[in-house]
Amino acid sequence: MPSTFTDPAGVARDEPLYNVVHNDKKRVAYFYDSDIGNYAYVTGHPMKPHRIRLAHSLVMNYNVYKFLEVYRAKPAVTAEMTQFHTDEYIEFLQKVTPDNMDGFMREQGKYNVGDDCPVFDGLFEFCGISAGGSMEGAARLNRDKCDIAINWAGGLHHAKKSEASGFCYVNDIVLAILELLRFKKRVLYIDIDVHHGDGVEEAFYTTDRVMTVSFHKYGEYFPGTGELRDIGIGSGKNYAVNFPLRDGIDDNTYSSIFQPVISAVMQYFQPEAVVLQCGGDSLSGDRLGCFNLSMRGHANCVNYVRSFGLPTLVLGGGGYTMRNVARTWAYETGRLVGVEMNPVLPYNEYYDYYGPDYELDVRSSNMENANSPEYLEKIKISVIENLKKTAPVPSVQMQDVPRQGFGMSDEQEDELDDMDEDENKDVRRTQRQWEKERARQDEFEESDDEDMAQANGVFKPNGPPRRSILDYKNPKAVEDMDLDIGEPAPASIAATAAAAAAKPVEPVAIDNDETMIDDDEVQPAAAEPEAEAPATTAAQPEASSAAKVDEDGDVDMAEADEKPTEPEAEIKTEEIETDPAPEPEAERRPSPAAATSEPATEAAPASPKAASPVPEANTEKAVAEEPSKAAEEASDKVPAATTDDKEKEADKPQE
């Protein structure tokens, strides 16, 4: 059986975090910049870059990072952004800040920056990180350095050539496709965001080298484009595919249209690379979406595109319920590397976001599906008929492009590797090496650098928590105070013993007398408070009457001091009858002189067994005595007799 242990969240773990579904050894490059989560649009804005950090945390704590090559791409600069956008627009984004935005009022109106696309701190840097990851991913696909590239910070498909739109400022998708077109003859763009990918479609509306396919909500909905009849113009006619949908589409319905359409696109267009935009606002329960897809229904689209085995760039996009977007993108990352994740979330630094169920799944709701089978079938037939009108395979004359491609060349990467080794000669594994290393799914046992993983945000319980020696307690053990007759101590005595154990050992006064007993005569120390516990005078004889002989044959000190007077014997026997509860082991041990001064008739026997007749005889006498009279005599006689006897006995050994 698998070992069961509890993770830091208190969840019993008896199953692995993931299971390998297929091992086709695809090389997956994963682009993530830790600064992306530091940017925020404005207070209350639905677009939150922090969701990318949440998704990355799940990827790390599910251990999916082991199968990824993790990269931090160089942010795109002005010269790279202006391959699509106008120089004036990019210059404006670079200059405008919340402090000086009042001086750019005319430009804000011209470039549609203000309401949906506000000016915030670090706006241009945020755009550079988003575009840089997508362009670097395309460059690695071009150089055949990976089979799949992932950039969840990308997918901003609404941005236009010189205009911001729909929370998007720089269209990283267009920039990535332009990079792919330097080496690929035909590129397919697929958009499963709930909104129409108008910015990408507009950029390639007149070319047959890029086919754009968008499944989106159409009607009284942003951005209002994406009609079925929008198929492109000029050379790009029939190379723009739009599938308008209505509210509430679910997993089965979505799959029934997505797979046939994409299959027909692959058949007629035959792309050499695919760009997939995975907007999370098509999930059920999104703040701005109106579809009813579950996490698995959304991921089935990603898995289906992956099955064609083409170089694929996977990007993020919309998604405004952070916890659902993070769950879905992390799950799709696992599917891209060929693993199925455990439905129970591992503990991570954002664990509280996923309450109250703390599960990976995003489920569909009972929302009504307004897409009738007849409507969907009609749209599907029309789309496939348009695809049949495309040329068999667009013939494109390819020639070397003089400009240098985006990203680092192989020689530059080798130089960085050599520099990294020279600067970290005493390091077993550098950060760069750790990020680029991929674990093999067919290994018998995988190895990992746990310290490096922890430094990168992995909260991984390596098994049961370390035990303390105090965790192993004997449930059958007796309390600290045991009776010499072998019975367990009562609860009141056990509590007194626990309190006494916390106090330092001090000399004990008997009956509030100034005469003290030496420390070596006080044994055991845990029983000292018993002499001080009685609050009344009548309770003092009770303690002395319960005195017994210990295992060594020594007589209790209190018994030796208080037995010479007859009334004392009557008091203790009467008290024994009313409260026969056994007392603890001898509280104080007598001196040899005190033991020899006892009368012969009251001397203790040599063994504990002989002590039993004494309480019985005293009990018969106590029945005839009146309890109130006995209490009076005890209060008058016992302290005096005890003090005189001690003084006499203390003088005898000296003579």
XYZ file of C-alpha atoms in Angstrom:
655
model
C 0.000 0.000 0.000
C 1.202 3.537 -0.636
C 2.391 5.415 2.397
C -0.062 7.959 3.764
C 1.029 11.259 5.220
C -0.441 14.690 5.761
C 0.705 17.712 3.781
C 1.019 21.203 5.329
C -2.626 21.864 4.485
C -3.755 18.886 6.550
C -4.693 16.763 3.522
C -3.900 13.037 3.673
C -1.690 12.163 0.719
C -1.787 8.555 -0.399
C -1.753 9.167 -4.175
C 0.859 10.746 -6.459
C 0.477 14.343 -7.597
C 0.199 13.245 -11.229
C 0.035 10.179 -13.437
C 1.772 9.860 -16.804
C -0.842 9.615 -19.570
C 1.393 9.396 -22.622
C 5.131 9.562 -23.081
C 5.817 10.938 -26.535
C 8.855 12.882 -25.302
C 7.743 16.260 -26.586
C 10.052 19.100 -25.657
C 8.025 21.780 -23.908
C 9.487 25.266 -23.302
C 7.752 27.232 -20.574
C 8.164 31.006 -20.398
C 7.546 32.783 -17.127
C 8.723 36.075 -15.708
C 8.323 36.423 -11.951
C 7.729 40.167 -12.320
C 4.478 39.679 -14.230
C 2.426 39.359 -11.058
C 3.678 42.681 -9.709
C 1.669 44.700 -12.219
C -1.931 45.745 -11.621
C -4.206 47.680 -13.919
C -6.208 49.820 -11.482
C -8.222 49.101 -8.369
C -11.323 47.094 -9.213
C -10.259 46.291 -12.773
C -11.215 42.728 -13.782
C -7.915 42.059 -15.565
C -5.420 40.807 -12.986
C -1.933 39.693 -14.077
C -1.620 38.068 -10.658
C -3.513 35.051 -12.052
C -0.382 34.065 -14.001
C 1.552 33.843 -10.743
C -1.174 31.616 -9.285
C -1.005 29.283 -12.270
C 2.785 29.121 -12.043
C 2.593 28.238 -8.353
C 0.367 25.251 -9.166
C 2.701 24.139 -11.957
C 5.611 24.179 -9.537
C 3.863 22.451 -6.642
C 2.379 19.733 -8.840
C 5.993 18.966 -9.873
C 5.071 19.469 -13.525
C 8.058 21.793 -13.864
C 10.273 18.707 -13.982
C 9.126 18.031 -17.539
C 9.489 21.646 -18.685
C 12.344 23.780 -19.888
C 11.732 26.951 -17.900
C 12.838 30.232 -19.461
C 12.637 33.891 -18.564
C 12.419 35.629 -21.902
C 14.024 38.944 -22.656
C 11.296 41.623 -22.703
C 10.438 42.915 -26.131
C 11.806 46.338 -26.964
C 10.440 49.158 -29.080
C 12.067 47.984 -32.324
C 10.459 44.564 -31.974
C 6.997 45.878 -31.100
C 6.996 48.192 -34.103
C 7.128 45.218 -36.474
C 3.331 45.420 -36.224
C 2.393 48.502 -34.201
C 3.045 52.062 -35.310
C 6.023 53.947 -33.963
C 3.861 56.734 -32.532
C 1.655 54.327 -30.599
C 4.561 52.431 -29.023
C 6.301 55.708 -28.201
C 3.162 56.877 -26.424
C 2.977 53.658 -24.365
C 6.600 54.116 -23.424
C 6.145 57.682 -22.201
C 2.742 57.761 -20.521
C 2.531 57.179 -16.758
C -0.157 57.815 -14.116
C 1.740 60.929 -13.079
C 1.905 62.597 -16.492
C -1.205 61.151 -18.140
C -3.004 64.496 -17.884
C -0.538 65.850 -20.429
C -1.495 63.121 -22.923
C -5.251 63.598 -23.024
C -5.346 63.916 -26.814
C -3.208 60.824 -27.306
C -5.337 58.833 -24.879
C -8.409 59.511 -26.970
C -6.562 58.739 -30.171
C -5.165 55.411 -28.969
C -8.224 54.358 -26.918
C -6.328 54.395 -23.635
C -8.397 55.332 -20.609
C -11.439 53.305 -19.554
C -11.047 49.630 -20.455
C -7.318 50.079 -21.023
C -6.161 52.342 -18.195
C -2.725 53.824 -17.653
C -0.936 52.105 -14.771
C 2.543 51.931 -13.332
C 4.883 49.830 -15.459
C 2.531 49.670 -18.453
C 5.267 49.445 -21.069
C 7.300 46.927 -19.050
C 4.206 44.736 -18.704
C 3.680 44.807 -22.468
C 7.344 43.966 -23.007
C 7.172 40.872 -20.776
C 3.997 39.643 -22.473
C 5.291 40.147 -26.013
C 8.816 38.948 -25.225
C 7.666 35.524 -24.036
C 5.502 34.935 -27.112
C 8.166 36.064 -29.565
C 10.882 34.046 -27.854
C 8.626 30.984 -27.902
C 8.082 31.414 -31.650
C 11.814 31.820 -32.195
C 12.577 28.563 -30.370
C 9.959 26.755 -32.444
C 11.593 28.130 -35.574
C 15.009 26.834 -34.532
C 13.514 23.466 -33.596
C 14.614 23.922 -29.988
C 11.242 22.747 -28.690
C 8.019 21.148 -29.881
C 5.635 23.192 -27.710
C 6.125 26.663 -26.239
C 3.914 28.038 -23.457
C 3.488 31.678 -22.449
C 0.471 32.221 -20.205
C 1.292 35.935 -20.016
C 0.519 36.282 -23.737
C -2.671 35.948 -25.746
C -3.701 39.639 -25.785
C -5.660 39.327 -29.021
C -7.665 42.601 -29.091
C -4.811 45.105 -29.558
C -4.783 46.824 -32.950
C -2.017 48.341 -34.999
C -2.324 51.752 -33.344
C -5.008 51.263 -30.743
C -5.510 49.550 -27.417
C -8.646 47.516 -26.989
C -10.224 45.043 -24.567
C -7.515 45.290 -21.856
C -4.855 44.682 -24.550
C -2.145 47.164 -25.525
C 0.448 45.206 -27.546
C -0.681 42.260 -29.654
C 1.897 39.630 -28.777
C 0.069 37.045 -30.917
C 0.595 38.976 -34.136
C 4.255 39.555 -33.264
C 4.737 35.819 -32.599
C 3.018 34.823 -35.863
C 5.187 37.258 -37.796
C 8.213 35.567 -36.259
C 6.913 32.119 -37.224
C 6.273 33.251 -40.797
C 9.988 33.824 -41.256
C 10.494 30.039 -41.294
C 7.000 28.520 -41.696
C 4.980 28.715 -44.889
C 1.570 28.564 -43.223
C 0.532 29.276 -39.644
C -2.807 28.391 -38.076
C -4.251 30.566 -35.315
C -6.989 29.075 -33.062
C -8.874 31.185 -30.527
C -11.111 29.615 -27.821
C -11.565 32.834 -25.847
C -15.189 33.830 -25.272
C -14.457 37.092 -27.148
C -13.690 37.296 -30.841
C -9.990 37.556 -31.689
C -10.523 40.668 -33.765
C -7.005 42.078 -33.490
C -5.330 38.980 -34.930
C -7.955 38.501 -37.623
C -7.632 42.109 -38.719
C -3.839 41.842 -38.981
C -3.970 38.834 -41.341
C -7.305 39.437 -43.032
C -5.756 39.773 -46.498
C -3.185 36.955 -46.513
C -3.458 33.256 -47.214
C -0.402 32.342 -45.145
C -2.272 32.672 -41.880
C -5.663 31.139 -41.153
C -7.507 32.522 -38.130
C -10.173 30.336 -36.496
C -12.223 31.834 -33.669
C -14.972 30.249 -31.526
C -16.677 33.077 -29.684
C -19.879 34.585 -28.384
C -21.533 36.735 -31.041
C -24.335 39.250 -30.657
C -24.668 42.101 -28.199
C -21.226 41.382 -26.913
C -17.721 42.831 -27.081
C -16.173 43.450 -29.572
C -19.206 42.939 -31.831
C -17.250 41.365 -34.692
C -16.791 37.788 -35.837
C -19.829 37.158 -37.984
C -20.031 33.918 -39.939
C -19.755 35.850 -43.228
C -16.445 37.461 -42.206
C -14.161 35.170 -44.202
C -11.386 37.493 -45.387
C -10.797 39.474 -48.540
C -8.377 39.415 -51.439
C -5.776 36.697 -51.111
C -7.070 35.981 -47.648
C -10.601 35.115 -48.686
C -11.848 31.974 -46.907
C -8.804 32.087 -44.623
C -10.687 33.746 -41.794
C -12.990 31.317 -40.004
C -15.538 32.527 -37.462
C -17.863 30.284 -35.487
C -20.417 32.480 -33.685
C -21.933 30.920 -30.574
C -24.674 31.701 -28.074
C -24.769 31.645 -24.288
C -24.326 28.550 -22.162
C -22.436 26.182 -24.463
C -21.230 23.123 -22.537
C -18.426 20.595 -22.936
C -20.173 18.078 -25.180
C -21.629 20.700 -27.476
C -18.318 22.538 -27.759
C -16.457 19.333 -28.552
C -19.012 18.418 -31.248
C -18.121 21.558 -33.225
C -14.474 22.142 -32.302
C -13.029 18.825 -33.387
C -14.760 18.581 -36.814
C -13.846 22.169 -37.695
C -10.200 21.856 -36.616
C -9.926 18.521 -38.394
C -11.179 20.117 -41.625
C -8.787 23.058 -41.179
C -5.835 20.691 -40.819
C -6.953 18.789 -43.879
C -7.438 21.751 -46.205
C -4.959 24.309 -44.889
C -2.117 21.985 -43.805
C -0.319 24.421 -41.481
C 3.304 24.048 -40.445
C 2.814 25.647 -37.031
C -0.101 26.369 -34.720
C -0.739 29.257 -32.327
C -3.430 28.445 -29.749
C -4.995 31.174 -27.626
C -6.496 29.626 -24.454
C -8.579 32.448 -23.004
C -10.008 31.378 -19.654
C -13.126 33.555 -19.865
C -14.921 30.773 -21.740
C -14.967 28.785 -18.494
C -18.098 28.411 -16.441
C -18.585 31.094 -13.828
C -16.272 33.689 -15.353
C -16.918 37.298 -14.317
C -17.200 38.514 -17.919
C -17.899 35.272 -19.795
C -21.178 33.604 -20.705
C -20.075 30.078 -21.655
C -20.412 26.969 -19.509
C -17.203 25.033 -20.167
C -15.582 23.004 -17.436
C -11.849 22.841 -16.936
C -11.652 19.477 -18.683
C -13.832 20.610 -21.576
C -11.520 23.589 -22.063
C -8.421 21.402 -21.822
C -9.804 18.881 -24.326
C -9.395 21.535 -26.995
C -5.737 21.954 -26.069
C -5.188 18.205 -26.016
C -6.842 17.778 -29.420
C -4.631 20.419 -31.044
C -1.597 18.794 -29.439
C -2.512 15.443 -30.981
C -1.624 16.685 -34.488
C 2.050 16.869 -33.496
C 2.735 20.266 -35.065
C 4.998 22.929 -33.547
C 2.588 24.712 -31.235
C 2.700 28.009 -29.367
C 0.210 28.010 -26.454
C -0.795 31.397 -25.049
C -3.058 32.741 -22.336
C -5.649 35.431 -22.875
C -8.797 36.464 -21.057
C -10.093 35.026 -17.819
C -11.375 37.063 -14.933
C -12.060 34.575 -12.145
C -8.486 34.121 -11.010
C -8.725 30.791 -9.205
C -10.495 29.127 -12.161
C -8.031 30.503 -14.708
C -5.054 29.385 -12.614
C -6.498 25.884 -12.201
C -7.189 25.508 -15.913
C -3.857 26.801 -17.197
C -1.935 24.650 -14.732
C -3.969 21.603 -15.729
C -3.416 22.309 -19.421
C 0.304 22.630 -18.793
C 0.212 19.128 -17.376
C -1.713 17.815 -20.351
C 0.812 19.371 -22.729
C 3.662 17.448 -21.074
C 1.575 14.267 -20.966
C 0.491 13.949 -17.331
C -2.888 13.916 -15.578
C -2.882 15.845 -12.311
C -4.391 14.706 -9.034
C -7.756 16.407 -8.374
C -6.707 17.375 -4.834
C -4.628 20.539 -4.890
C -1.183 20.430 -3.306
C -0.320 22.971 -0.670
C 1.074 26.184 -2.141
C 1.546 29.797 -1.189
C -1.864 30.752 -2.621
C -3.747 27.791 -1.174
C -6.502 29.940 0.366
C -7.598 31.144 -3.062
C -9.068 27.736 -3.865
C -11.400 27.279 -0.912
C -13.715 25.878 0.180
C -13.198 22.671 -1.847
C -9.435 23.056 -2.572
C -9.772 20.932 -5.699
C -8.288 21.319 -9.148
C -11.507 20.908 -11.117
C -13.658 23.736 -12.498
C -17.139 22.311 -13.006
C -19.952 23.321 -15.315
C -23.094 24.855 -13.872
C -26.765 24.248 -14.658
C -26.786 27.212 -17.041
C -29.166 26.827 -19.957
C -27.539 26.056 -23.302
C -28.950 28.414 -25.937
C -27.071 26.646 -28.758
C -29.494 24.213 -30.347
C -28.106 21.219 -32.270
C -29.763 22.476 -35.433
C -28.104 25.885 -35.153
C -24.655 24.421 -34.518
C -24.969 21.925 -37.362
C -25.930 24.670 -39.775
C -22.941 26.812 -38.794
C -20.565 23.859 -38.942
C -21.626 22.889 -42.454
C -21.210 26.458 -43.670
C -17.733 26.741 -42.167
C -16.523 23.492 -43.712
C -17.910 24.485 -47.109
C -15.870 27.702 -46.970
C -12.756 25.711 -46.109
C -13.205 23.583 -49.218
C -12.909 26.736 -51.321
C -9.334 27.387 -50.237
C -6.443 26.474 -52.491
C -5.084 22.957 -51.947
C -1.833 24.249 -50.459
C -0.839 27.890 -50.816
C 2.432 28.004 -52.666
C 4.804 30.426 -51.003
C 8.219 31.275 -52.344
C 10.616 31.111 -49.416
C 13.877 33.012 -49.328
C 16.388 33.943 -46.676
C 15.448 37.013 -44.714
C 18.449 39.297 -44.158
C 17.382 40.530 -40.723
C 18.330 38.552 -37.673
C 15.537 36.530 -36.152
C 14.121 37.320 -32.761
C 15.746 35.660 -29.792
C 19.233 34.359 -29.206
C 21.103 32.262 -31.694
C 22.686 28.933 -30.793
C 26.104 30.574 -30.523
C 24.778 33.199 -28.104
C 23.156 30.532 -25.942
C 26.400 28.562 -25.852
C 28.240 31.686 -24.747
C 25.735 32.197 -21.920
C 26.139 28.573 -20.837
C 29.912 28.933 -20.734
C 29.646 32.189 -18.812
C 27.265 30.580 -16.344
C 29.706 27.748 -15.699
C 32.647 30.120 -15.269
C 30.793 32.286 -12.761
C 29.521 29.326 -10.716
C 32.441 26.937 -10.558
C 31.673 25.786 -7.018
C 27.932 25.301 -7.557
C 26.671 21.780 -8.168
C 23.739 22.962 -10.267
C 23.135 26.557 -11.261
C 19.757 28.207 -11.607
C 20.125 28.238 -15.389
C 20.917 24.530 -15.507
C 18.044 23.695 -13.161
C 15.506 25.584 -15.285
C 16.635 24.001 -18.546
C 16.771 20.436 -17.222
C 13.834 18.165 -18.073
C 13.012 14.919 -16.280
C 12.299 11.864 -18.378
C 8.926 10.261 -17.824
C 10.329 6.778 -18.447
C 12.968 7.019 -15.732
C 12.846 4.435 -12.982
C 13.473 7.020 -10.306
C 13.700 10.723 -10.832
C 16.170 12.973 -9.072
C 15.684 16.564 -8.096
C 17.398 19.371 -6.267
C 14.986 19.994 -3.404
C 16.778 23.091 -2.147
C 16.635 24.693 -5.579
C 12.983 23.719 -5.963
C 12.116 25.227 -2.600
C 13.901 28.447 -3.536
C 11.680 28.641 -6.624
C 8.420 28.354 -4.690
C 7.828 24.608 -4.433
C 6.073 23.664 -1.183
C 6.744 19.958 -1.290
C 6.127 17.662 1.689
C 8.717 14.907 1.375
C 6.735 12.494 3.504
C 5.430 12.377 7.034
C 6.533 15.287 9.223
C 9.519 14.643 11.450
C 8.455 13.064 14.708
C 9.463 14.214 18.157
C 10.474 11.820 20.886
C 7.542 13.173 22.885
C 5.119 11.937 20.235
C 5.655 8.329 21.291
C 3.789 7.974 24.571
C 2.702 4.782 26.265
C -1.077 4.945 26.656
C -0.957 2.340 29.438
C 1.603 4.167 31.532
C 0.608 5.042 35.153
C 0.766 8.602 36.370
C 3.857 9.967 38.059
C 2.527 9.081 41.571
C 1.919 5.383 42.226
C 0.465 3.801 45.337
C 2.563 1.211 47.066
C -0.313 -1.244 46.774
C -0.035 -1.081 43.004
C -3.272 0.835 42.293
C -3.396 3.827 39.930
C -3.418 7.204 41.608
C -6.756 9.047 41.771
C -7.256 12.044 39.533
C -6.976 14.525 42.409
C -3.666 13.049 43.522
C -2.372 13.012 39.963
C -3.191 16.697 39.596
C -1.456 17.483 42.885
C 1.582 15.514 41.772
C 1.762 17.395 38.483
C 1.652 20.706 40.333
C 4.287 19.547 42.789
C 6.606 18.421 40.026
C 6.722 21.968 38.710
C 7.885 23.374 42.082
C 11.485 23.316 43.324
C 12.354 20.965 46.172
C 12.272 22.819 49.502
C 12.301 21.765 53.171
C 8.840 20.885 54.425
C 7.335 22.139 57.692
C 5.159 19.707 59.646
C 1.948 21.072 61.150
C 3.148 24.668 60.740
C 5.890 24.028 63.314
C 9.278 25.675 63.053
C 11.009 22.308 63.241
C 12.231 21.355 59.747
C 13.167 18.055 58.157
C 16.433 17.730 56.293
C 16.318 17.576 52.507
C 17.669 14.045 52.423
C 14.761 12.899 54.565
C 12.135 14.293 52.196
C 11.336 11.412 49.871
C 9.754 11.368 47.398
C 9.719 15.035 46.408
C 6.449 14.704 44.480
C 4.576 13.879 47.672
C 5.573 17.009 49.628
C 2.461 19.067 48.849
C 0.297 16.378 50.446
C 1.307 17.584 53.924
C 0.165 21.114 53.064
C -2.978 20.179 51.181
C -5.420 19.791 54.156
C -7.106 23.103 54.946
C -8.659 22.184 58.307
C -7.240 20.757 61.485
C -9.424 17.695 61.241
C -7.902 16.832 57.886
C -4.391 16.644 59.315
C -5.039 13.425 61.266
C -6.546 12.017 58.110
C -3.222 12.290 56.320
C -1.413 10.699 59.226
C -3.969 7.942 59.620
C -3.470 6.844 56.061
C 0.250 6.381 56.610
C 1.469 2.964 55.613
C 4.662 1.006 55.493
C 6.579 1.320 52.246
C 8.308 -1.497 50.451
C 11.505 -1.058 52.435
C 9.727 -1.575 55.768
C 10.175 2.052 56.892
C 7.405 3.683 58.851
C 5.868 6.921 57.664
C 7.160 9.959 59.543
C 3.685 11.314 60.237
C 2.541 7.958 61.583
C 5.544 7.702 63.944
C 4.947 11.220 65.275
C 1.245 11.113 65.801
C 0.537 7.601 67.126
C 1.706 7.941 70.788
C -1.629 9.468 71.844
C -4.724 7.306 71.938
C -7.196 9.949 70.696
C -5.093 10.320 67.613
C -5.583 6.682 66.778
C -9.339 7.055 67.173
C -9.376 10.081 64.895
C -7.447 8.436 62.137
C -9.556 5.304 62.182
C -12.743 7.268 62.043
C -11.440 9.273 59.128
C -10.388 6.097 57.339
C -13.907 4.786 57.549
C -15.456 7.921 56.069
C -12.833 8.242 53.335
C -11.202 4.917 52.601
C -9.428 6.223 49.502
C -5.791 5.070 49.503
C -3.129 7.691 50.029
C 0.131 7.866 48.109
C 3.415 6.378 49.075
C 4.962 7.451 52.397
C 5.192 11.212 52.391
C 8.121 11.575 54.755
C 10.538 9.016 56.089
C 11.292 8.939 59.872
C 14.639 9.007 61.528
C 15.823 5.756 63.202
C 15.289 7.294 66.652
C 11.675 8.090 65.890
C 11.030 4.533 64.767
C 12.454 3.028 67.979
C 10.347 5.337 70.187
C 7.082 3.771 69.027
C 5.210 1.514 71.497
C 5.521 -2.169 70.740
C 1.828 -2.584 70.159
C 1.749 0.079 67.443
C 5.026 -0.674 65.725
C 4.756 -1.335 62.014
C 5.345 -4.881 60.786
C 8.299 -5.750 58.588
C 6.290 -6.141 55.397
C 3.308 -4.321 53.829
C 1.118 -7.379 54.246
C 1.302 -7.171 58.053
C -0.004 -3.599 58.034
C -3.541 -4.569 57.091
C -4.831 -5.624 60.603
C -4.015 -2.186 62.070
C -6.668 -0.223 60.176
C -9.267 -2.927 60.909
C -8.740 -2.777 64.699
C -8.749 0.986 64.684
C -11.929 1.006 62.663
C -13.847 -0.913 65.349
C -12.813 1.645 67.955
C -13.740 4.552 65.729
C -17.330 3.371 65.372
C -17.935 3.940 69.087
C -16.492 7.428 69.092
C -18.455 10.548 68.328
C -17.030 12.350 65.266
C -17.378 15.863 66.669
C -15.632 14.969 69.923
C -12.827 13.308 68.045
C -12.314 16.372 65.918
C -12.034 18.568 69.016
C -9.474 16.348 70.679
C -7.470 16.210 67.481
C -7.269 19.988 67.212
C -6.102 20.328 70.843
C -3.762 17.407 71.350
C -2.156 16.500 68.075
C 0.047 19.550 67.463
C 1.414 19.636 71.010
C 2.129 15.939 71.174
C 3.807 15.990 67.863
C 6.083 18.870 68.774
C 7.131 17.413 72.155
C 7.892 14.020 70.699
C 10.072 15.529 68.037
C 12.097 17.505 70.522
C 12.679 14.442 72.729
C 13.541 12.235 69.800
C 15.919 14.819 68.426
C 17.838 14.839 71.735
C 18.191 11.046 72.124
C 20.632 10.370 69.269
C 22.900 13.136 70.541
C 23.222 11.450 73.973
